[in-house]
Amino acid sequence: MRHCLHALASRWPWQLARSLSASLLPTSCALCGMDSDAAVCGPCQAHFLAPAPARCRCCANPLAARDARWPCAACQSAPPAYDATVAVTDYAAPVDQLVLQLKFGACLALAPWMGQRLGQAALGQRPQALPDVLCAVPLGPQRLIERGFNQALEIARPLARTLGVPLHAQLALRARETQAQSAVAPADRRRNIRHAFIVAPDALALVRGRHIGVVDDVMTSGATLNELARTFKRFGAARVSNFVFARTPPH
Ligand SMILES: [Zn+2]
Ligand SMILES: [Zn+2]
């Protein structure tokens, strides 16, 4: 992608606005650099995103057999708080670069493409019911200030439009700042994120008895999404489904 927002920070406002609009329109494939109207060109999509593996309908980890009728052994023995997960792709090279470009390179033009791909993946999994409302995994206030945007919310917006499901950006809030999960040992991630969320007081009626869809860019251990689902269930949600662009395969 030729333009990224971090390169524009020193410009005057009117120049920034013009360059910003240009930066949001992809002119080259984010993976191969060839000219492309889409954020990722057709050949790269065909090569790196297809065919989709059979995934556990609960946690989206790849299944050994091409039979997605049943949850994986891990989900059967210790069911997570969420009920389902839709993922577009594994979090693996070179597709992981797209997530890093969005999150740390501020290449916001990737978010609509990711959201649309995620929407197509979700619609392809029918008859699984669509959620009543979508939200994004909230960033802590400090991280939001540092980054300037929430990449999960940027993906959730086009996903909501693709699915025709309303998006409520403030459905869940961070109750406290936590260390980034990536900076915490896998064994400590559940404890790090425990009690990190609350349902927004003005959104209680949107949660009780409803099917909540939670959007994130990457699902790694699943501890964050599990804690968020646990929070929504505690506040009466009937069902929680995750929508993630990339899923880290088990080691
Ligand atoms: Zn390409
Ligand atoms: Zn599973």
Tab-separated table of N, CA, C and O and ligand atoms in Angstrom, residues 28-34 36 39-45 48, ligand 1:
chain	number	residue	atom	x	y	z
A	28	SER	N	-2.369	-0.269	-4.590
A	28	SER	CA	-1.513	-1.425	-4.809
A	28	SER	C	-1.826	-2.495	-3.774
A	28	SER	O	-2.274	-2.194	-2.670
A	29	CYS	N	-1.591	-3.739	-4.169
A	29	CYS	CA	-1.877	-4.876	-3.290
A	29	CYS	C	-0.958	-4.824	-2.068
A	29	CYS	O	0.254	-4.646	-2.202
A	30	ALA	N	-1.528	-4.997	-0.880
A	30	ALA	CA	-0.748	-4.918	0.357
A	30	ALA	C	0.188	-6.115	0.515
A	30	ALA	O	1.092	-6.071	1.343
A	31	LEU	N	-0.015	-7.166	-0.272
A	31	LEU	CA	0.853	-8.339	-0.151
A	31	LEU	C	1.946	-8.370	-1.218
A	31	LEU	O	3.100	-8.623	-0.919
A	32	CYS	N	1.583	-8.123	-2.503
A	32	CYS	CA	2.578	-8.275	-3.571
A	32	CYS	C	3.019	-6.953	-4.164
A	32	CYS	O	3.991	-6.913	-4.918
A	33	GLY	N	2.281	-5.857	-3.861
A	33	GLY	CA	2.668	-4.548	-4.369
A	33	GLY	C	2.220	-4.251	-5.777
A	33	GLY	O	2.450	-3.152	-6.280
A	34	MET	N	1.584	-5.207	-6.458
A	34	MET	CA	1.100	-4.950	-7.818
A	34	MET	C	-0.097	-4.006	-7.769
A	34	MET	O	-0.812	-3.936	-6.768
A	36	SER	N	-3.626	-2.596	-7.844
A	36	SER	CA	-4.866	-3.288	-7.476
A	36	SER	C	-5.875	-2.277	-6.961
A	36	SER	O	-5.522	-1.392	-6.181
A	39	ALA	N	-7.653	-3.865	-1.680
A	39	ALA	CA	-6.521	-3.826	-0.751
A	39	ALA	C	-5.585	-5.010	-0.977
A	39	ALA	O	-4.372	-4.904	-0.781
A	40	VAL	N	-6.148	-6.146	-1.347
A	40	VAL	CA	-5.352	-7.339	-1.687
A	40	VAL	C	-5.841	-7.807	-3.057
A	40	VAL	O	-7.053	-7.966	-3.265
A	41	CYS	N	-4.904	-8.014	-3.990
A	41	CYS	CA	-5.300	-8.326	-5.370
A	41	CYS	C	-5.921	-9.724	-5.455
A	41	CYS	O	-5.744	-10.561	-4.562
A	42	GLY	N	-6.643	-9.959	-6.537
A	42	GLY	CA	-7.329	-11.238	-6.732
A	42	GLY	C	-6.395	-12.436	-6.667
A	42	GLY	O	-6.681	-13.403	-5.957
A	43	PRO	N	-5.263	-12.417	-7.398
A	43	PRO	CA	-4.360	-13.574	-7.334
A	43	PRO	C	-3.843	-13.852	-5.917
A	43	PRO	O	-3.734	-15.003	-5.505
A	44	CYS	N	-3.528	-12.787	-5.142
A	44	CYS	CA	-3.059	-13.020	-3.764
A	44	CYS	C	-4.181	-13.597	-2.904
A	44	CYS	O	-3.938	-14.471	-2.066
A	45	GLN	N	-5.400	-13.100	-3.096
A	45	GLN	CA	-6.528	-13.659	-2.334
A	45	GLN	C	-6.691	-15.141	-2.663
A	45	GLN	O	-6.877	-15.972	-1.772
A	48	PHE	N	-3.470	-17.039	-1.150
A	48	PHE	CA	-3.181	-17.070	0.289
A	48	PHE	C	-4.410	-17.279	1.173
A	48	PHE	O	-4.268	-17.602	2.350
B	1	ZN	ZN	-1.235	-9.214	-4.628
